[in-house]
Amino acid sequence: MDQNVMTIVMLVIMLAVFYFMLIRPENKRKKAAEKMRSELAVGDVITTIGGIVGTICAVKESNIVIESGADRVRIELKKWAVSGKGDQATENAQ
């Protein structure tokens, strides 16, 4: 009987470690990304998941319009395609 209890305790400990090391941090990252995407505003510099860097020109319900490049090309994207806020291209280059 003592062996069965020890096995169950070890299983519970492994599940707790799995939760705190993998599941909880992933949920925090998802919430932070969703919060960042909901707070997008005109004038913010963003980077998309495809690597496009641009400035937001318009914000709609589920879309944004960004202006990218020196020739001021405008692109309409879904909000879920935004990976980061701020000019990450220059931060990574330094």
mmCIF file of N, CA and C in Angstrom:
data_model
loop_
_atom_site.group_PDB
_atom_site.id
_atom_site.type_symbol
_atom_site.label_atom_id
_atom_site.label_comp_id
_atom_site.label_asym_id
_atom_site.label_seq_id
_atom_site.Cartn_x
_atom_site.Cartn_y
_atom_site.Cartn_z
ATOM 1 N N MET A 1 0.815 -1.193 0.000
ATOM 2 C CA MET A 1 0.000 0.000 0.000
ATOM 3 C C MET A 1 0.863 1.263 0.000
ATOM 4 N N ASP A 2 1.963 1.222 0.706
ATOM 5 C CA ASP A 2 2.854 2.378 0.793
ATOM 6 C C ASP A 2 3.451 2.716 -0.578
ATOM 7 N N GLN A 3 3.717 1.711 -1.385
ATOM 8 C CA GLN A 3 4.275 1.914 -2.733
ATOM 9 C C GLN A 3 3.263 2.626 -3.641
ATOM 10 N N ASN A 4 1.986 2.281 -3.521
ATOM 11 C CA ASN A 4 0.946 2.918 -4.330
ATOM 12 C C ASN A 4 0.798 4.392 -3.975
ATOM 13 N N VAL A 5 0.852 4.721 -2.708
ATOM 14 C CA VAL A 5 0.744 6.104 -2.266
ATOM 15 C C VAL A 5 1.933 6.907 -2.787
ATOM 16 N N MET A 6 3.119 6.333 -2.709
ATOM 17 C CA MET A 6 4.323 7.010 -3.188
ATOM 18 C C MET A 6 4.244 7.260 -4.694
ATOM 19 N N THR A 7 3.710 6.319 -5.438
ATOM 20 C CA THR A 7 3.548 6.481 -6.884
ATOM 21 C C THR A 7 2.578 7.615 -7.201
ATOM 22 N N ILE A 8 1.485 7.677 -6.480
ATOM 23 C CA ILE A 8 0.496 8.734 -6.696
ATOM 24 C C ILE A 8 1.088 10.094 -6.344
ATOM 25 N N VAL A 9 1.830 10.181 -5.250
ATOM 26 C CA VAL A 9 2.461 11.438 -4.854
ATOM 27 C C VAL A 9 3.451 11.895 -5.926
ATOM 28 N N MET A 10 4.255 10.989 -6.433
ATOM 29 C CA MET A 10 5.217 11.336 -7.484
ATOM 30 C C MET A 10 4.502 11.806 -8.749
ATOM 31 N N LEU A 11 3.407 11.170 -9.092
ATOM 32 C CA LEU A 11 2.626 11.570 -10.265
ATOM 33 C C LEU A 11 2.053 12.976 -10.083
ATOM 34 N N VAL A 12 1.540 13.279 -8.907
ATOM 35 C CA VAL A 12 0.994 14.603 -8.618
ATOM 36 C C VAL A 12 2.101 15.658 -8.690
ATOM 37 N N ILE A 13 3.265 15.344 -8.151
ATOM 38 C CA ILE A 13 4.398 16.271 -8.199
ATOM 39 C C ILE A 13 4.825 16.524 -9.644
ATOM 40 N N MET A 14 4.873 15.492 -10.447
ATOM 41 C CA MET A 14 5.249 15.648 -11.855
ATOM 42 C C MET A 14 4.231 16.502 -12.611
ATOM 43 N N LEU A 15 2.961 16.314 -12.335
ATOM 44 C CA LEU A 15 1.922 17.126 -12.978
ATOM 45 C C LEU A 15 2.024 18.582 -12.542
ATOM 46 N N ALA A 16 2.320 18.825 -11.279
ATOM 47 C CA ALA A 16 2.473 20.201 -10.787
ATOM 48 C C ALA A 16 3.669 20.872 -11.456
ATOM 49 N N VAL A 17 4.776 20.161 -11.555
ATOM 50 C CA VAL A 17 5.957 20.707 -12.221
ATOM 51 C C VAL A 17 5.649 20.989 -13.686
ATOM 52 N N PHE A 18 4.977 20.086 -14.350
ATOM 53 C CA PHE A 18 4.591 20.261 -15.745
ATOM 54 C C PHE A 18 3.728 21.509 -15.902
ATOM 55 N N TYR A 19 2.777 21.707 -15.002
ATOM 56 C CA TYR A 19 1.897 22.875 -15.067
ATOM 57 C C TYR A 19 2.690 24.166 -14.903
ATOM 58 N N PHE A 20 3.515 24.243 -13.868
ATOM 59 C CA PHE A 20 4.224 25.484 -13.577
ATOM 60 C C PHE A 20 5.374 25.756 -14.538
ATOM 61 N N MET A 21 5.919 24.752 -15.191
ATOM 62 C CA MET A 21 7.034 24.965 -16.107
ATOM 63 C C MET A 21 6.591 25.160 -17.558
ATOM 64 N N LEU A 22 5.452 24.598 -17.943
ATOM 65 C CA LEU A 22 5.040 24.661 -19.350
ATOM 66 C C LEU A 22 3.716 25.375 -19.588
ATOM 67 N N ILE A 23 2.686 24.975 -18.919
ATOM 68 C CA ILE A 23 1.350 25.478 -19.224
ATOM 69 C C ILE A 23 1.163 26.915 -18.742
ATOM 70 N N ARG A 24 1.526 27.200 -17.512
ATOM 71 C CA ARG A 24 1.306 28.540 -16.958
ATOM 72 C C ARG A 24 2.078 29.627 -17.701
ATOM 73 N N PRO A 25 3.369 29.445 -17.997
ATOM 74 C CA PRO A 25 4.081 30.489 -18.756
ATOM 75 C C PRO A 25 3.489 30.716 -20.154
ATOM 76 N N GLU A 26 3.035 29.656 -20.800
ATOM 77 C CA GLU A 26 2.433 29.809 -22.121
ATOM 78 C C GLU A 26 1.141 30.614 -22.045
ATOM 79 N N ASN A 27 0.338 30.371 -21.034
ATOM 80 C CA ASN A 27 -0.891 31.148 -20.858
ATOM 81 C C ASN A 27 -0.584 32.616 -20.594
ATOM 82 N N LYS A 28 0.463 32.889 -19.814
ATOM 83 C CA LYS A 28 0.860 34.279 -19.562
ATOM 84 C C LYS A 28 1.294 34.959 -20.847
ATOM 85 N N ARG A 29 2.063 34.271 -21.687
ATOM 86 C CA ARG A 29 2.501 34.853 -22.961
ATOM 87 C C ARG A 29 1.311 35.147 -23.869
ATOM 88 N N LYS A 30 0.353 34.234 -23.911
ATOM 89 C CA LYS A 30 -0.844 34.445 -24.731
ATOM 90 C C LYS A 30 -1.642 35.654 -24.253
ATOM 91 N N LYS A 31 -1.805 35.790 -22.948
ATOM 92 C CA LYS A 31 -2.550 36.926 -22.403
ATOM 93 C C LYS A 31 -1.826 38.234 -22.684
ATOM 94 N N ALA A 32 -0.501 38.236 -22.546
ATOM 95 C CA ALA A 32 0.275 39.455 -22.806
ATOM 96 C C ALA A 32 0.183 39.843 -24.282
ATOM 97 N N ALA A 33 0.254 38.868 -25.182
ATOM 98 C CA ALA A 33 0.149 39.151 -26.613
ATOM 99 C C ALA A 33 -1.241 39.667 -26.961
ATOM 100 N N GLU A 34 -2.271 39.083 -26.382
ATOM 101 C CA GLU A 34 -3.643 39.537 -26.643
ATOM 102 C C GLU A 34 -3.864 40.947 -26.118
ATOM 103 N N LYS A 35 -3.305 41.248 -24.954
ATOM 104 C CA LYS A 35 -3.417 42.590 -24.393
ATOM 105 C C LYS A 35 -2.707 43.596 -25.292
ATOM 106 N N MET A 36 -1.508 43.250 -25.762
ATOM 107 C CA MET A 36 -0.748 44.135 -26.643
ATOM 108 C C MET A 36 -1.525 44.402 -27.931
ATOM 109 N N ARG A 37 -2.128 43.359 -28.495
ATOM 110 C CA ARG A 37 -2.888 43.522 -29.740
ATOM 111 C C ARG A 37 -4.153 44.343 -29.534
ATOM 112 N N SER A 38 -4.767 44.249 -28.367
ATOM 113 C CA SER A 38 -5.983 45.026 -28.130
ATOM 114 C C SER A 38 -5.670 46.499 -27.859
ATOM 115 N N GLU A 39 -4.430 46.809 -27.476
ATOM 116 C CA GLU A 39 -4.051 48.188 -27.172
ATOM 117 C C GLU A 39 -3.349 48.891 -28.334
ATOM 118 N N LEU A 40 -3.372 48.303 -29.530
ATOM 119 C CA LEU A 40 -2.731 48.936 -30.679
ATOM 120 C C LEU A 40 -3.427 50.252 -31.011
ATOM 121 N N ALA A 41 -2.621 51.257 -31.339
ATOM 122 C CA ALA A 41 -3.168 52.570 -31.642
ATOM 123 C C ALA A 41 -2.450 53.155 -32.853
ATOM 124 N N VAL A 42 -3.073 54.138 -33.467
ATOM 125 C CA VAL A 42 -2.490 54.816 -34.623
ATOM 126 C C VAL A 42 -1.164 55.448 -34.199
ATOM 127 N N GLY A 43 -0.137 55.252 -35.018
ATOM 128 C CA GLY A 43 1.177 55.805 -34.739
ATOM 129 C C GLY A 43 2.149 54.823 -34.114
ATOM 130 N N ASP A 44 1.654 53.678 -33.626
ATOM 131 C CA ASP A 44 2.536 52.672 -33.047
ATOM 132 C C ASP A 44 3.361 52.005 -34.139
ATOM 133 N N VAL A 45 4.606 51.716 -33.841
ATOM 134 C CA VAL A 45 5.463 50.956 -34.750
ATOM 135 C C VAL A 45 5.348 49.495 -34.349
ATOM 136 N N ILE A 46 5.035 48.625 -35.322
ATOM 137 C CA ILE A 46 4.828 47.209 -35.034
ATOM 138 C C ILE A 46 5.684 46.348 -35.959
ATOM 139 N N THR A 47 5.846 45.099 -35.554
ATOM 140 C CA THR A 47 6.484 44.086 -36.382
ATOM 141 C C THR A 47 5.486 42.945 -36.534
ATOM 142 N N THR A 48 5.308 42.452 -37.756
ATOM 143 C CA THR A 48 4.370 41.359 -37.990
ATOM 144 C C THR A 48 5.087 40.026 -37.838
ATOM 145 N N ILE A 49 4.302 38.941 -37.845
ATOM 146 C CA ILE A 49 4.898 37.623 -37.733
ATOM 147 C C ILE A 49 5.710 37.272 -38.973
ATOM 148 N N GLY A 50 5.496 37.992 -40.053
ATOM 149 C CA GLY A 50 6.268 37.786 -41.270
ATOM 150 C C GLY A 50 7.503 38.655 -41.356
ATOM 151 N N GLY A 51 7.699 39.527 -40.354
ATOM 152 C CA GLY A 51 8.885 40.365 -40.320
ATOM 153 C C GLY A 51 8.716 41.751 -40.912
ATOM 154 N N ILE A 52 7.514 42.120 -41.282
ATOM 155 C CA ILE A 52 7.269 43.449 -41.834
ATOM 156 C C ILE A 52 7.197 44.450 -40.689
ATOM 157 N N VAL A 53 7.953 45.534 -40.807
ATOM 158 C CA VAL A 53 7.939 46.594 -39.803
ATOM 159 C C VAL A 53 7.216 47.786 -40.408
ATOM 160 N N GLY A 54 6.277 48.346 -39.667
ATOM 161 C CA GLY A 54 5.524 49.487 -40.176
ATOM 162 C C GLY A 54 4.857 50.262 -39.071
ATOM 163 N N THR A 55 4.283 51.390 -39.457
ATOM 164 C CA THR A 55 3.576 52.271 -38.534
ATOM 165 C C THR A 55 2.079 52.130 -38.774
ATOM 166 N N ILE A 56 1.312 52.009 -37.718
ATOM 167 C CA ILE A 56 -0.138 51.839 -37.845
ATOM 168 C C ILE A 56 -0.782 53.141 -38.299
ATOM 169 N N CYS A 57 -1.608 53.039 -39.360
ATOM 170 C CA CYS A 57 -2.342 54.191 -39.895
ATOM 171 C C CYS A 57 -3.808 54.173 -39.477
ATOM 172 N N ALA A 58 -4.375 52.977 -39.353
ATOM 173 C CA ALA A 58 -5.787 52.850 -38.985
ATOM 174 C C ALA A 58 -5.983 51.564 -38.203
ATOM 175 N N VAL A 59 -6.879 51.622 -37.223
ATOM 176 C CA VAL A 59 -7.205 50.447 -36.417
ATOM 177 C C VAL A 59 -8.692 50.185 -36.559
ATOM 178 N N LYS A 60 -9.037 48.958 -36.950
ATOM 179 C CA LYS A 60 -10.432 48.548 -37.075
ATOM 180 C C LYS A 60 -10.704 47.463 -36.045
ATOM 181 N N GLU A 61 -11.869 46.839 -36.116
ATOM 182 C CA GLU A 61 -12.270 45.816 -35.151
ATOM 183 C C GLU A 61 -11.267 44.663 -35.086
ATOM 184 N N SER A 62 -11.000 44.029 -36.210
ATOM 185 C CA SER A 62 -10.061 42.899 -36.212
ATOM 186 C C SER A 62 -8.904 43.108 -37.186
ATOM 187 N N ASN A 63 -8.857 44.257 -37.833
ATOM 188 C CA ASN A 63 -7.798 44.555 -38.805
ATOM 189 C C ASN A 63 -7.062 45.828 -38.414
ATOM 190 N N ILE A 64 -5.857 45.960 -38.975
ATOM 191 C CA ILE A 64 -5.111 47.210 -38.865
ATOM 192 C C ILE A 64 -4.544 47.527 -40.240
ATOM 193 N N VAL A 65 -4.289 48.786 -40.491
ATOM 194 C CA VAL A 65 -3.636 49.211 -41.729
ATOM 195 C C VAL A 65 -2.303 49.809 -41.319
ATOM 196 N N ILE A 66 -1.211 49.261 -41.909
ATOM 197 C CA ILE A 66 0.107 49.788 -41.580
ATOM 198 C C ILE A 66 0.724 50.428 -42.812
ATOM 199 N N GLU A 67 1.631 51.342 -42.564
ATOM 200 C CA GLU A 67 2.380 52.012 -43.618
ATOM 201 C C GLU A 67 3.824 51.547 -43.466
ATOM 202 N N SER A 68 4.375 51.008 -44.550
ATOM 203 C CA SER A 68 5.699 50.420 -44.468
ATOM 204 C C SER A 68 6.587 50.952 -45.580
ATOM 205 N N GLY A 69 7.824 51.209 -45.267
ATOM 206 C CA GLY A 69 8.806 51.598 -46.273
ATOM 207 C C GLY A 69 8.809 53.071 -46.582
ATOM 208 N N ALA A 70 9.835 53.472 -47.325
ATOM 209 C CA ALA A 70 10.009 54.880 -47.680
ATOM 210 C C ALA A 70 8.963 55.344 -48.684
ATOM 211 N N ASP A 71 8.441 54.425 -49.502
ATOM 212 C CA ASP A 71 7.435 54.800 -50.498
ATOM 213 C C ASP A 71 6.016 54.755 -49.926
ATOM 214 N N ARG A 72 5.893 54.560 -48.611
ATOM 215 C CA ARG A 72 4.627 54.635 -47.881
ATOM 216 C C ARG A 72 3.578 53.652 -48.399
ATOM 217 N N VAL A 73 3.972 52.413 -48.569
ATOM 218 C CA VAL A 73 3.052 51.362 -48.982
ATOM 219 C C VAL A 73 2.139 51.027 -47.812
ATOM 220 N N ARG A 74 0.843 50.949 -48.076
ATOM 221 C CA ARG A 74 -0.125 50.616 -47.035
ATOM 222 C C ARG A 74 -0.576 49.171 -47.188
ATOM 223 N N ILE A 75 -0.601 48.465 -46.059
ATOM 224 C CA ILE A 75 -0.971 47.051 -46.042
ATOM 225 C C ILE A 75 -2.013 46.856 -44.953
ATOM 226 N N GLU A 76 -3.081 46.128 -45.276
ATOM 227 C CA GLU A 76 -4.091 45.798 -44.271
ATOM 228 C C GLU A 76 -3.813 44.393 -43.747
ATOM 229 N N LEU A 77 -3.747 44.262 -42.431
ATOM 230 C CA LEU A 77 -3.422 42.996 -41.783
ATOM 231 C C LEU A 77 -4.440 42.679 -40.695
ATOM 232 N N LYS A 78 -4.547 41.413 -40.351
ATOM 233 C CA LYS A 78 -5.326 41.009 -39.188
ATOM 234 C C LYS A 78 -4.513 41.316 -37.938
ATOM 235 N N LYS A 79 -5.179 41.607 -36.842
ATOM 236 C CA LYS A 79 -4.474 41.935 -35.600
ATOM 237 C C LYS A 79 -3.648 40.764 -35.082
ATOM 238 N N TRP A 80 -4.102 39.526 -35.332
ATOM 239 C CA TRP A 80 -3.364 38.377 -34.832
ATOM 240 C C TRP A 80 -2.007 38.227 -35.503
ATOM 241 N N ALA A 81 -1.773 38.937 -36.615
ATOM 242 C CA ALA A 81 -0.504 38.848 -37.326
ATOM 243 C C ALA A 81 0.575 39.745 -36.726
ATOM 244 N N VAL A 82 0.235 40.528 -35.719
ATOM 245 C CA VAL A 82 1.211 41.413 -35.077
ATOM 246 C C VAL A 82 1.983 40.605 -34.041
ATOM 247 N N SER A 83 3.314 40.610 -34.157
ATOM 248 C CA SER A 83 4.116 39.853 -33.193
ATOM 249 C C SER A 83 4.734 40.730 -32.135
ATOM 250 N N GLY A 84 4.940 42.004 -32.425
ATOM 251 C CA GLY A 84 5.563 42.860 -31.420
ATOM 252 C C GLY A 84 5.272 44.322 -31.674
ATOM 253 N N LYS A 85 5.399 45.077 -30.604
ATOM 254 C CA LYS A 85 5.140 46.506 -30.665
ATOM 255 C C LYS A 85 6.449 47.213 -30.364
ATOM 256 N N GLY A 86 6.746 48.276 -31.099
ATOM 257 C CA GLY A 86 8.015 48.969 -30.931
ATOM 258 C C GLY A 86 8.925 48.624 -32.087
ATOM 259 N N ASP A 87 9.953 49.406 -32.279
ATOM 260 C CA ASP A 87 10.853 49.196 -33.412
ATOM 261 C C ASP A 87 11.885 48.131 -33.048
ATOM 262 N N GLN A 88 11.507 46.875 -33.214
ATOM 263 C CA GLN A 88 12.380 45.759 -32.837
ATOM 264 C C GLN A 88 13.498 45.543 -33.839
ATOM 265 N N ALA A 89 13.336 46.027 -35.051
ATOM 266 C CA ALA A 89 14.377 45.834 -36.076
ATOM 267 C C ALA A 89 15.649 46.575 -35.689
ATOM 268 N N THR A 90 15.522 47.786 -35.177
ATOM 269 C CA THR A 90 16.712 48.539 -34.781
ATOM 270 C C THR A 90 17.257 48.056 -33.455
ATOM 271 N N GLU A 91 16.400 47.533 -32.577
ATOM 272 C CA GLU A 91 16.872 47.005 -31.312
ATOM 273 C C GLU A 91 17.737 45.768 -31.519
ATOM 274 N N ASN A 92 17.345 44.895 -32.460
ATOM 275 C CA ASN A 92 18.098 43.683 -32.721
ATOM 276 C C ASN A 92 19.402 43.941 -33.462
ATOM 277 N N ALA A 93 19.470 45.015 -34.219
ATOM 278 C CA ALA A 93 20.653 45.313 -35.012
ATOM 279 C C ALA A 93 21.795 45.854 -34.154
ATOM 280 N N GLN A 94 21.473 46.422 -33.031
ATOM 281 C CA GLN A 94 22.524 47.033 -32.201
ATOM 282 C C GLN A 94 23.242 46.049 -31.334
#
